PDB file of C-alpha atoms in Angstrom:
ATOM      1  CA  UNK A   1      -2.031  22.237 -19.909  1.00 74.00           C
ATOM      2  CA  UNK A   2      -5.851  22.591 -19.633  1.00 76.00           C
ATOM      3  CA  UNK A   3      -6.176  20.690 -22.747  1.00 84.00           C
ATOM      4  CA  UNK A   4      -4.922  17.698 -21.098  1.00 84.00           C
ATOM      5  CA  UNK A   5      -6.076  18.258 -17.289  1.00 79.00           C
ATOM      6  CA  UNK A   6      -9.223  16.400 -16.944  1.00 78.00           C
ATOM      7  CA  UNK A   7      -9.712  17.364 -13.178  1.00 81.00           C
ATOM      8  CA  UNK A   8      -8.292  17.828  -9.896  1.00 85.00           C
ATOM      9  CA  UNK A   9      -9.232  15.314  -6.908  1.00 88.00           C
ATOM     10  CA  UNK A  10      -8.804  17.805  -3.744  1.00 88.00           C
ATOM     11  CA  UNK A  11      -9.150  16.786  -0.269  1.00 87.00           C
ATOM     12  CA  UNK A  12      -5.617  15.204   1.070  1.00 88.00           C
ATOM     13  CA  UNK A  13      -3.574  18.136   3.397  1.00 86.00           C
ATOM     14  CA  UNK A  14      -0.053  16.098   2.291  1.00 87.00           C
ATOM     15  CA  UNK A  15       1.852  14.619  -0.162  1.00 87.00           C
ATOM     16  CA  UNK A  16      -0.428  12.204  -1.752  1.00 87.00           C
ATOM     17  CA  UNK A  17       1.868   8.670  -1.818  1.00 78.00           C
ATOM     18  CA  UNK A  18       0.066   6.319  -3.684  1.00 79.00           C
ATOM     19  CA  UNK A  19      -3.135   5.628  -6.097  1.00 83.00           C
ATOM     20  CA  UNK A  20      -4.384   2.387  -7.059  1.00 81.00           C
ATOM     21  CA  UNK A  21      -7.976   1.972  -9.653  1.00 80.00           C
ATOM     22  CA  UNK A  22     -10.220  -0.928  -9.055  1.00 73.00           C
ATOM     23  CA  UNK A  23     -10.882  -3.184 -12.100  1.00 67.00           C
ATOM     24  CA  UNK A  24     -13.755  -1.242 -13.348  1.00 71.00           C
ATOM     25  CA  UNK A  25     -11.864   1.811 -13.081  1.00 76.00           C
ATOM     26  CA  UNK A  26     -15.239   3.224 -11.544  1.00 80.00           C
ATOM     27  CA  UNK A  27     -12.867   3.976  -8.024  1.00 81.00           C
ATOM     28  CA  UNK A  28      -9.893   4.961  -7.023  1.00 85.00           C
ATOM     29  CA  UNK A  29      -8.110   4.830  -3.654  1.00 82.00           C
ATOM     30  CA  UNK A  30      -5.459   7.364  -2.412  1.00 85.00           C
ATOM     31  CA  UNK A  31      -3.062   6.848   0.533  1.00 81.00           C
ATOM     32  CA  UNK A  32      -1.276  10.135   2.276  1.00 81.00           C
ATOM     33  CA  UNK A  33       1.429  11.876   4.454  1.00 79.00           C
ATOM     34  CA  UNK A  34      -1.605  12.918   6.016  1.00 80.00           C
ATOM     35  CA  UNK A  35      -2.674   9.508   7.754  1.00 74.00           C
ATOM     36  CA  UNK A  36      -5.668   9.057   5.671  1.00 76.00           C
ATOM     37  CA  UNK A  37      -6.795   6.947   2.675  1.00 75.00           C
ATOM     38  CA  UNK A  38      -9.673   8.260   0.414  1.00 82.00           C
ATOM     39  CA  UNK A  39     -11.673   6.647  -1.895  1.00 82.00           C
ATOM     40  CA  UNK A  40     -12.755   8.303  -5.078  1.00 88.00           C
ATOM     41  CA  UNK A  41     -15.439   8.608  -7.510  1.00 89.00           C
ATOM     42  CA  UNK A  42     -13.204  10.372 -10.553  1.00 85.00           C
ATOM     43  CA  UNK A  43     -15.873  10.580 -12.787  1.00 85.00           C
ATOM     44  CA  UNK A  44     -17.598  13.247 -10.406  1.00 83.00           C
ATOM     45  CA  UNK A  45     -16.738  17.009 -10.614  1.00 78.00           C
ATOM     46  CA  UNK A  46     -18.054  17.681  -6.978  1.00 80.00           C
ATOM     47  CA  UNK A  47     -18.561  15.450  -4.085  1.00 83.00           C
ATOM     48  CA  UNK A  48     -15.947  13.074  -5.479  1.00 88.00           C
ATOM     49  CA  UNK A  49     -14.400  11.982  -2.584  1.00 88.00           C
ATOM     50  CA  UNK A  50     -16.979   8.925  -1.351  1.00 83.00           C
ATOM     51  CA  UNK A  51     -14.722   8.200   2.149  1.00 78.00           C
ATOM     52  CA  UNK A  52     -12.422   8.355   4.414  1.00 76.00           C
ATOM     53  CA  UNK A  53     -10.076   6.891   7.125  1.00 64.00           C
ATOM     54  CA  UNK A  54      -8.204   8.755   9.524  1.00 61.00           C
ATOM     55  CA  UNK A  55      -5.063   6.636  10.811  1.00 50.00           C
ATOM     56  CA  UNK A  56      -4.380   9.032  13.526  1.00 45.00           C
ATOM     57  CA  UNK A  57      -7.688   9.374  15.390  1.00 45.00           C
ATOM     58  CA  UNK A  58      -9.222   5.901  14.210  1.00 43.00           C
ATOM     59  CA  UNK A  59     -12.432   7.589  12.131  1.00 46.00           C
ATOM     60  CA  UNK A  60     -14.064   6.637   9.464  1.00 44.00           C
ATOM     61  CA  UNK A  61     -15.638   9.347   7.353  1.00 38.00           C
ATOM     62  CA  UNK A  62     -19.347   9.149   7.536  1.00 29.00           C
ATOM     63  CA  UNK A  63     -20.167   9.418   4.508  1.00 28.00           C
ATOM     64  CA  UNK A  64     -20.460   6.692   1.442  1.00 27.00           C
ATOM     65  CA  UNK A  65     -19.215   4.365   3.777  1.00 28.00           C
ATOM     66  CA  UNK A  66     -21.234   1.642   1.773  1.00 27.00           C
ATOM     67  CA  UNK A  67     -19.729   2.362  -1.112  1.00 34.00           C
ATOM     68  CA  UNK A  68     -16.029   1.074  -2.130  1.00 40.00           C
ATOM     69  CA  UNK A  69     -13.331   0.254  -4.417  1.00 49.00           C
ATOM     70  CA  UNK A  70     -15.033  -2.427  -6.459  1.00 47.00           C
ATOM     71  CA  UNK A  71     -16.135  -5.351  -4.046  1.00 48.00           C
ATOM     72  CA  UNK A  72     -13.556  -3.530  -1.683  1.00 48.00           C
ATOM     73  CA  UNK A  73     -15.733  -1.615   1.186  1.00 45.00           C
ATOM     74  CA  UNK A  74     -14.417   2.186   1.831  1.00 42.00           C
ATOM     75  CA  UNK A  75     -13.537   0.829   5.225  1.00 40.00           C
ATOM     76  CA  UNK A  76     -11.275  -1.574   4.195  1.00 39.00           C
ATOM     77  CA  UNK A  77      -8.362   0.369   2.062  1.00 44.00           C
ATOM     78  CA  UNK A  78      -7.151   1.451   5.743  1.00 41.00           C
ATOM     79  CA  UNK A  79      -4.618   0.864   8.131  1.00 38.00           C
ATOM     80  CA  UNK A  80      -5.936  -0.531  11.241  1.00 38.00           C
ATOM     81  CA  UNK A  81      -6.965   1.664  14.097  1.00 37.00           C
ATOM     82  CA  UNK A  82      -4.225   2.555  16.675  1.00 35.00           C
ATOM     83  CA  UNK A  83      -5.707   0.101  19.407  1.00 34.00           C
ATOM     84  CA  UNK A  84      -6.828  -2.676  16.949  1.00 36.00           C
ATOM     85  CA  UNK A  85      -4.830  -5.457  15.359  1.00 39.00           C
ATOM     86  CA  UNK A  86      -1.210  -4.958  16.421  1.00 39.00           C
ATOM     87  CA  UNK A  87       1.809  -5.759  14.061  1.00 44.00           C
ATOM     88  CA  UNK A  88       3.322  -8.735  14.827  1.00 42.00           C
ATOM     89  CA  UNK A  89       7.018  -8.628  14.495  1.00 42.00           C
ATOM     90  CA  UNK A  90       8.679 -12.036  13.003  1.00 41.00           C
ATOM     91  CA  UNK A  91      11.239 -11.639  15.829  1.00 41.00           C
ATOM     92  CA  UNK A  92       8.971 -11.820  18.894  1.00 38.00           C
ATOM     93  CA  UNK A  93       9.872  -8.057  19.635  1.00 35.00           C
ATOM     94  CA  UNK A  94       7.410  -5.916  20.776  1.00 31.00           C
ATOM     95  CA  UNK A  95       4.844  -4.523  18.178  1.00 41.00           C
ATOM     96  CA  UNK A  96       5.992  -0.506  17.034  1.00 38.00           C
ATOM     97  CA  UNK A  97       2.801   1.995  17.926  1.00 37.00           C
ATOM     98  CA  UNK A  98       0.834   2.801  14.751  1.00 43.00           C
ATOM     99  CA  UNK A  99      -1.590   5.369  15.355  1.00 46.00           C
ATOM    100  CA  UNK A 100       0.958   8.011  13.637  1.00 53.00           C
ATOM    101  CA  UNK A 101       2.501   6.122  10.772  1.00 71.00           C
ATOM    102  CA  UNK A 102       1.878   7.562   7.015  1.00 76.00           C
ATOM    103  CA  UNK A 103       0.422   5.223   4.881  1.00 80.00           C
ATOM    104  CA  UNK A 104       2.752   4.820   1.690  1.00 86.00           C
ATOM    105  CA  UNK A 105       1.144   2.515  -0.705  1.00 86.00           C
ATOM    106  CA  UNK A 106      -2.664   0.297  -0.967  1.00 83.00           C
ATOM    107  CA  UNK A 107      -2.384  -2.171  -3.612  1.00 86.00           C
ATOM    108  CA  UNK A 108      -5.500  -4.854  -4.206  1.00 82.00           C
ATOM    109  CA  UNK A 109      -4.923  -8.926  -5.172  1.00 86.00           C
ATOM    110  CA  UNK A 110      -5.883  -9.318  -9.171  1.00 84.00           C
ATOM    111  CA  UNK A 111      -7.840 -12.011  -7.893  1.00 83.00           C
ATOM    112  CA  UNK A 112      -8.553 -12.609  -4.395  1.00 84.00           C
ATOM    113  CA  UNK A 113     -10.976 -10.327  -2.252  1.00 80.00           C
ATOM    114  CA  UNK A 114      -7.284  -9.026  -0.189  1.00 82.00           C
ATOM    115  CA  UNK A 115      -6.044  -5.514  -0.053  1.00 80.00           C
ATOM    116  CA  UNK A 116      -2.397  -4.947   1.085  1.00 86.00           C
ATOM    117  CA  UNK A 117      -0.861  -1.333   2.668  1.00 85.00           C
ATOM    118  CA  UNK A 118       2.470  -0.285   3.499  1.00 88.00           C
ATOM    119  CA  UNK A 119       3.167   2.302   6.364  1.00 86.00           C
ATOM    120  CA  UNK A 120       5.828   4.065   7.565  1.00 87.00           C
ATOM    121  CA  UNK A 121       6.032   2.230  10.866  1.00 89.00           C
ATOM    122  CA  UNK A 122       7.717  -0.917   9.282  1.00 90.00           C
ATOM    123  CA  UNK A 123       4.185  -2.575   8.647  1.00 90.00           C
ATOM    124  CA  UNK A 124       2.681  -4.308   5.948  1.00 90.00           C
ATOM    125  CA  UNK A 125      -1.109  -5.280   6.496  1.00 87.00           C
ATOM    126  CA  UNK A 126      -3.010  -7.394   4.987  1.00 86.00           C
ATOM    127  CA  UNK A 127      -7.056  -6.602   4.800  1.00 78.00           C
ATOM    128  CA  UNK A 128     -10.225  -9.222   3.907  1.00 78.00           C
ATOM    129  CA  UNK A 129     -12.615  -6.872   1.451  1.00 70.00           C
ATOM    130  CA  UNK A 130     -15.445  -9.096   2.449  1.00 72.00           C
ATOM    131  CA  UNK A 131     -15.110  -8.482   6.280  1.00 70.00           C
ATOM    132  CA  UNK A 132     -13.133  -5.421   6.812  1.00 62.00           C
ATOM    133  CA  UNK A 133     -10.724  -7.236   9.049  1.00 70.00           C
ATOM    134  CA  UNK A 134      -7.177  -7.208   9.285  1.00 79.00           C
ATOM    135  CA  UNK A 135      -6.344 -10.530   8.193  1.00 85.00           C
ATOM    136  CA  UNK A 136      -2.661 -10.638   8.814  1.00 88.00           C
ATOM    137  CA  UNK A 137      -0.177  -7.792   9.433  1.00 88.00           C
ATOM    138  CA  UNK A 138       3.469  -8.000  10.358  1.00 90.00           C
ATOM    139  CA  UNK A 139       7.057  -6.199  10.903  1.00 91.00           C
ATOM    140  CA  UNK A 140       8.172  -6.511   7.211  1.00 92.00           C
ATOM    141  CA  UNK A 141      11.886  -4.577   6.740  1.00 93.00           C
ATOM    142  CA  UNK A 142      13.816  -2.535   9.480  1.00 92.00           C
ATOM    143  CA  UNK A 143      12.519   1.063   8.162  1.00 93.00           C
ATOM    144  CA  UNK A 144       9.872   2.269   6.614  1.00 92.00           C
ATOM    145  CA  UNK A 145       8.239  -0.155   3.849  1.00 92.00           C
ATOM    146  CA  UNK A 146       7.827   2.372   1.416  1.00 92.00           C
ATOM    147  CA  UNK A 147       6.092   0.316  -1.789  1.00 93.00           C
ATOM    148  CA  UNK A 148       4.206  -2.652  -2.650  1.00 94.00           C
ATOM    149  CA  UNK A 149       3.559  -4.557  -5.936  1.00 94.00           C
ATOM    150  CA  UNK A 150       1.710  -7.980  -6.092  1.00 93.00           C
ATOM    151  CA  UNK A 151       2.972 -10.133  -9.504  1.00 93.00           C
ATOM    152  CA  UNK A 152       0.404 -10.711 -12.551  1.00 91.00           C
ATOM    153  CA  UNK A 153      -0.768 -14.350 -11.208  1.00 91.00           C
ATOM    154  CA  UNK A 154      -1.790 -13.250  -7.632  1.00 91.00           C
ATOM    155  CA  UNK A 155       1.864 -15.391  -6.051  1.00 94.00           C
ATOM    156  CA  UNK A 156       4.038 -13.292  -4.835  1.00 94.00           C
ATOM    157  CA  UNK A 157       3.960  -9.516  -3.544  1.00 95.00           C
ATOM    158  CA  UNK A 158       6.870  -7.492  -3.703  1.00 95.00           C
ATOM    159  CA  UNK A 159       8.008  -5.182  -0.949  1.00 95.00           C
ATOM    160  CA  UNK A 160      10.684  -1.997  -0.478  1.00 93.00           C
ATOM    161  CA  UNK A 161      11.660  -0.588   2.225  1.00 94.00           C
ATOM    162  CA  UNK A 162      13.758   2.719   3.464  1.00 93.00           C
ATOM    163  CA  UNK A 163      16.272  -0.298   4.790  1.00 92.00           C
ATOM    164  CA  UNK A 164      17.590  -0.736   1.320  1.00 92.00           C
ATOM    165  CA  UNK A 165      16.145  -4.361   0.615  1.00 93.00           C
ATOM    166  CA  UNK A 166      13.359  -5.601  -1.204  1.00 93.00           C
ATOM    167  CA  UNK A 167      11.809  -8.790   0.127  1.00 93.00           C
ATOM    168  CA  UNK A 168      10.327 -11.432  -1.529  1.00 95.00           C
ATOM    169  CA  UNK A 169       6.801 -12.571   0.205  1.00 94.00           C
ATOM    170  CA  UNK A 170       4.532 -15.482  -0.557  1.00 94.00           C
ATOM    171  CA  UNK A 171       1.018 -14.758  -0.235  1.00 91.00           C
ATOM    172  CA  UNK A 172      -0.237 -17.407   0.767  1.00 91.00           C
ATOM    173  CA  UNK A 173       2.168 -18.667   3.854  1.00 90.00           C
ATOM    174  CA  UNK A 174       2.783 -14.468   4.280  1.00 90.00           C
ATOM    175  CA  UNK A 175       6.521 -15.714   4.487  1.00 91.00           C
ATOM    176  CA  UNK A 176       9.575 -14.166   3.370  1.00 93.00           C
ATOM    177  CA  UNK A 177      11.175 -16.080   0.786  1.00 94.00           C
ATOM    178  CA  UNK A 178      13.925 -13.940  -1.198  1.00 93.00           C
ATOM    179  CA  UNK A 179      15.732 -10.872  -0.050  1.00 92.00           C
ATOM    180  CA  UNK A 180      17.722  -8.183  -1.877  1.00 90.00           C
ATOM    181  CA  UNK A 181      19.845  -5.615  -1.022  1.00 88.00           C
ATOM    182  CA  UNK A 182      19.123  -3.424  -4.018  1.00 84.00           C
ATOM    183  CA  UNK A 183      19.904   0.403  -3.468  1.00 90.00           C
ATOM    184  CA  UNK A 184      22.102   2.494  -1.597  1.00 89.00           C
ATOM    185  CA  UNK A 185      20.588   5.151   1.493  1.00 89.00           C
ATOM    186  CA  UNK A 186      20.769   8.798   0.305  1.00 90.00           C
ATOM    187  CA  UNK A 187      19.093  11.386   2.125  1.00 90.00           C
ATOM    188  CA  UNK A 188      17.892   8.387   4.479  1.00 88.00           C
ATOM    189  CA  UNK A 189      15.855   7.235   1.369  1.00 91.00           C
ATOM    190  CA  UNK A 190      16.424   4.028  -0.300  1.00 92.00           C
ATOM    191  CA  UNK A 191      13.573   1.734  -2.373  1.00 93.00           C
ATOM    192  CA  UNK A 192      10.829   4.286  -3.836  1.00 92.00           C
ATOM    193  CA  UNK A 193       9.262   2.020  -6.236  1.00 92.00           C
ATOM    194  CA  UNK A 194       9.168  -1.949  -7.073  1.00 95.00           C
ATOM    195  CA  UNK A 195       6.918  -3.205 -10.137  1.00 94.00           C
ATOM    196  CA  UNK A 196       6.548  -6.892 -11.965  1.00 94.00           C
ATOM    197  CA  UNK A 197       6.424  -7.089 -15.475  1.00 93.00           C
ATOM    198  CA  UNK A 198       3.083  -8.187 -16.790  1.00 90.00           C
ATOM    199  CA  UNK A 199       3.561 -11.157 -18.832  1.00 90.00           C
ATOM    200  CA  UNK A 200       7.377 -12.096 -18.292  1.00 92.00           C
ATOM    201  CA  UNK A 201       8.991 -13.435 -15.338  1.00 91.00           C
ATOM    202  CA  UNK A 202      11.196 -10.026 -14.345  1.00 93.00           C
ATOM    203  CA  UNK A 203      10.598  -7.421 -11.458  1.00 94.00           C
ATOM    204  CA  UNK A 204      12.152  -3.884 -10.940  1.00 94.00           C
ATOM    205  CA  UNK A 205      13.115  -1.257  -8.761  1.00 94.00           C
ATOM    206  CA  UNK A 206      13.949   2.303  -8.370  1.00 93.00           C
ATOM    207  CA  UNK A 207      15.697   4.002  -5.753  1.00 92.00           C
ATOM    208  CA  UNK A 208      16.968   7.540  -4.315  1.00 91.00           C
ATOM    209  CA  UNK A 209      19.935   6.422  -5.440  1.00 91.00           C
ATOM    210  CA  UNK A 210      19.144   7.494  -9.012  1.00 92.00           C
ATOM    211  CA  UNK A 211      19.608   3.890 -10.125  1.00 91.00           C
ATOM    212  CA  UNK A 212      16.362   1.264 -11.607  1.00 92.00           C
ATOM    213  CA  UNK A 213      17.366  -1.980 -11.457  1.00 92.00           C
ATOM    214  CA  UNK A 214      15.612  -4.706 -13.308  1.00 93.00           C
ATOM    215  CA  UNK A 215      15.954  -8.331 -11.583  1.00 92.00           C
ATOM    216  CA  UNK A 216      15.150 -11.980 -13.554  1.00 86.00           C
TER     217      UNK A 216
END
């Protein structure tokens, strides 16, 4: 409807995966089946993308780098670069290669200067706004970590995963402290979405099993 259709952001060549505004709602971060995450300017009708990573090749567009999400730097809502900063799997197994992985879902900390992504090769990563380093990153789930949600009061982040469980992490000690096995595989899909509520103390999730499930 052109009545509603405020404007179309065009750059991605795949399914676009996830979005995420920063508080000022000034910028807006996209993560793709391409390999890339963009940052936005959606006020703009031209020019609006301001940057770009490339996960498979390890570039950085060149231009607006300065600029960012918020206090978060363009370079920073990224997965590493193929030869930098490893996952470390929990189990001591050797690290999966990342230079091809999609990059499902960049969520930022409501308080702290931290940006989290989830990939397709298992990963979750953790990223310092104020340095552009990968703080921490890790083997999170046994398939693809597919979506991330962080909890009102900054505690707790929320992962699914393609392996049919959410996890439980806390922030802080980046430790694994609940597990659930929440949806059933179809099509080799499982957890699509998790979300905390707002103000109360419940979470949720959706899966490609046509079920949402809502957890106290």
């Amino acid at each position: 409807d052109p009545g509603v259709l405020h404007g179309v952001l065009e750059g991605h060549g795949d399914a676009v995966w996830g979005l995420t505004f920063n508080p000022a709602g000034d910028r807006l971060a996209s993560c793709s089946a391409d390999g890339t995450v963009r940052i936005w300017d959606p006020r703009r009708d031209a020019g609006a993308c301001l940057g770009t990573y490339d996960a498979h090749s390890g570039e950085r567009g060149t231009r607006g780098v300065t600029q960012g999400l918020g206090d978060i730097p363009v370079t920073l809502l990224v997965c590493p670069q193929p030869s930098a900063s490893p996952l470390s799997p929990p189990d001591g197994g050797v690290p999966p290669h990342a230079g091809d992985s999609q990059v499902n879902q960049v969520v930022s900390h409501p308080s702290q200067p931290l940006t989290i992504t989830a990939s397709d090769d298992r990963g979750i990563r953790f990223l310092d706004n104020r340095t552009g380093q990968v703080v921490h990153s890790m083997v999170a789930h046994l398939d693809a970590v597919t979506c991330l949600a962080v909890d009102p009061d900054g505690v707790f982040l929320m992962s699914g995963s393609h392996d049919c469980s959410l996890r439980l992490w806390h922030l802080a000690r980046r430790t694994c402290v609940q597990e659930l096995t929440a949806h059933r595989k179809k099509h080799d899909e499982a957890v699509h979405a998790v979300a905390f509520h707002p103000a109360r103390p419940l979470s949720a999730s959706a899966g490609a099993d046509a079920l949402a499930k809502v957890f106290v």
